[in-house]
Short mmCIF file of C-alpha atoms in Angstrom, two decimals:
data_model
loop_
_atom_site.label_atom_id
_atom_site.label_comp_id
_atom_site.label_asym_id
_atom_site.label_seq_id
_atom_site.Cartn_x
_atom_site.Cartn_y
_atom_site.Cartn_z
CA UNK A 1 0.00 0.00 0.00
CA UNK A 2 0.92 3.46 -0.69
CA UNK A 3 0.82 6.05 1.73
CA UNK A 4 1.81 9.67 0.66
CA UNK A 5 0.10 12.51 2.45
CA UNK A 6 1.79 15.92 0.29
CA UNK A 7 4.49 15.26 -1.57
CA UNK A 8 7.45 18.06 -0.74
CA UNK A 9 8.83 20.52 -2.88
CA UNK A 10 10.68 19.56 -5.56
CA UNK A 11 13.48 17.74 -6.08
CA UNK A 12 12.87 15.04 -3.63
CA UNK A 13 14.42 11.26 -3.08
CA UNK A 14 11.96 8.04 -2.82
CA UNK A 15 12.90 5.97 -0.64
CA UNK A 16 11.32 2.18 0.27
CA UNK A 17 12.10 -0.55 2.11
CA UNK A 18 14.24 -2.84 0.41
CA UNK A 19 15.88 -6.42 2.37
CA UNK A 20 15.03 -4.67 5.59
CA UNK A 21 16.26 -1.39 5.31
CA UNK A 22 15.81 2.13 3.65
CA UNK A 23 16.98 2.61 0.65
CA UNK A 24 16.99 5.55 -1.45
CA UNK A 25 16.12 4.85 -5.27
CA UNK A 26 16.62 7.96 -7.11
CA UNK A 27 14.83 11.54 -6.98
CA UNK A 28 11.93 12.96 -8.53
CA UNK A 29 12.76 16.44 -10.13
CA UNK A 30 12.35 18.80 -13.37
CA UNK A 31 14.22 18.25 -15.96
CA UNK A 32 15.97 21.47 -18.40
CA UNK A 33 12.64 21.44 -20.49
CA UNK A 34 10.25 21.56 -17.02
CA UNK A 35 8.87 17.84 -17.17
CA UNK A 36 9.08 15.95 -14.11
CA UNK A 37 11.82 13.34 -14.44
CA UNK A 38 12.38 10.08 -11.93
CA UNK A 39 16.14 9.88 -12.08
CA UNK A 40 18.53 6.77 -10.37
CA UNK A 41 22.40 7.69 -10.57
CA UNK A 42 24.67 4.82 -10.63
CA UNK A 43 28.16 5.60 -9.37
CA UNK A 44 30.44 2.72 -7.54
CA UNK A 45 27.95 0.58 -7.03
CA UNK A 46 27.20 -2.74 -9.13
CA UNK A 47 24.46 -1.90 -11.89
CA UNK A 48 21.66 -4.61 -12.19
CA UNK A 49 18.52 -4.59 -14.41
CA UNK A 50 16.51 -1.66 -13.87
CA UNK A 51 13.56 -2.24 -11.39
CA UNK A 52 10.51 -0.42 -9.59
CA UNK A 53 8.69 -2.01 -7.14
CA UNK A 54 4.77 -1.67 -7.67
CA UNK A 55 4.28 0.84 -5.38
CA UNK A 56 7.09 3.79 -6.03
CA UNK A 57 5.84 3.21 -9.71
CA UNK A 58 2.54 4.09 -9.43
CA UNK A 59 3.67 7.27 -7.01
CA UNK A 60 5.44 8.84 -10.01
CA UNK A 61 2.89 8.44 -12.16
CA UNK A 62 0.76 10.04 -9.62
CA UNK A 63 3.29 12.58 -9.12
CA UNK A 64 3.33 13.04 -12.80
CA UNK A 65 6.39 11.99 -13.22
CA UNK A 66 6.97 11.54 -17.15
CA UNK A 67 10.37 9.71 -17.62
CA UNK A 68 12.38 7.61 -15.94
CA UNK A 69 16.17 8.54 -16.60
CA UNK A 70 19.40 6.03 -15.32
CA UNK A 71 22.78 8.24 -15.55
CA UNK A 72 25.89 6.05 -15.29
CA UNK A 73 28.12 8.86 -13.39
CA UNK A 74 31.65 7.10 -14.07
CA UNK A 75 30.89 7.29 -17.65
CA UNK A 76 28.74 10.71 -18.02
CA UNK A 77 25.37 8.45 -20.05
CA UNK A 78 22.33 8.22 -19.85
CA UNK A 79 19.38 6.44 -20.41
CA UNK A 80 15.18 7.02 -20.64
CA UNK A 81 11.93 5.32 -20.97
CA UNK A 82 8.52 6.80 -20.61
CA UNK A 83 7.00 6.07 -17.88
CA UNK A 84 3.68 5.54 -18.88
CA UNK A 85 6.02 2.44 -21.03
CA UNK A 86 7.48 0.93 -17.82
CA UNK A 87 3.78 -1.44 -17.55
CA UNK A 88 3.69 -3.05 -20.91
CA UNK A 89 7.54 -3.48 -21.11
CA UNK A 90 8.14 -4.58 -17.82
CA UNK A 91 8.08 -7.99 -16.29
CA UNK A 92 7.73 -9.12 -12.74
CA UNK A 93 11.21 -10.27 -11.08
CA UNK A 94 11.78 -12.38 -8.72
CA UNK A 95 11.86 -9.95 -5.72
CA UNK A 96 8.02 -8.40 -7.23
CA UNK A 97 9.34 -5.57 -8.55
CA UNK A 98 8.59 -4.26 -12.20
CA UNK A 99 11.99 -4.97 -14.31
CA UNK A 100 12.86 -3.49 -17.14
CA UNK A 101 15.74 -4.38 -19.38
CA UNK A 102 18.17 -1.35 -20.59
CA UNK A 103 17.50 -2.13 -23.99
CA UNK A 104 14.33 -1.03 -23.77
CA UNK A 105 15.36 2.78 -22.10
CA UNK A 106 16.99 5.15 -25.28
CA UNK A 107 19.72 6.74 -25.30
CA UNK A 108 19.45 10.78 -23.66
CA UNK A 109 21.54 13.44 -22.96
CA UNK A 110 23.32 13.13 -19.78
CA UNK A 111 21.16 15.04 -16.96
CA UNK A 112 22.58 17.72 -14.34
CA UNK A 113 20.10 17.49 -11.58
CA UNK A 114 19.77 19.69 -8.28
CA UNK A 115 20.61 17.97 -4.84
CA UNK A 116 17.45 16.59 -2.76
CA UNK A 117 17.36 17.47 0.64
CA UNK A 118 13.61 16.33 1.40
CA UNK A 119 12.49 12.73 0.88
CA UNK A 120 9.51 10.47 0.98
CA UNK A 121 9.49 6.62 2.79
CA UNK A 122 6.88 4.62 -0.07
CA UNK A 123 4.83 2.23 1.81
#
């Protein structure tokens, strides 16, 4: 179940409950052109196949959240998919989660985006 009162100003990080613990999965913010962007930095730590579980995914789309962007740091690329995709590409892995293979995200320029200071715990 989700459970969101407000969401906070913008940018802000999701975070869920992953294994037992908190984790932060990426930040919702604007990208250059003003659309709301769900982006998940990878930097030193081992990349695996892109995954949502059920309830952050259907937050952003509440939020309005129109792409969902992965940026490589070590290697300054980046990758999209639409949102509104991520259902009818997706399948369910093992953990539950929505998976989506990279192959199906397109190549984008590589995203500046501002630091998050406020966050919100997906139930």
């Amino acid at each position: 179940m989700m459970t969101v009162a407000v969401s906070p100003t913008l940018p802000y990080a999701i975070k869920y409950r992953k294994h037992g613990r908190i984790v932060c999965l990426g930040k919702i913010c604007r990208n250059d052109d003003g659309e709301l962007i769900f982006g998940v930095p990878y930097k030193g730590r081992p990349f695996r196949t892109p995954s949502l579980p059920l309830p952050v995914y259907l937050h952003l789309l509440a939020a309005g959240v129109r792409w969902w962007i992965i940026r490589f740091d070590d290697q300054r690329k980046a990758y999209r998919i639409e949102l509104a995709r991520v259902d009818r590409v997706a399948t369910i892995g093992t953990d539950g989660e929505l998976t989506v293979p990279l192959r199906m995200f397109e190549a984008c320029p590589y995203p500046e985006w501002p630091y998050a200071v406020r966050s919100v715990l997906i139930r």
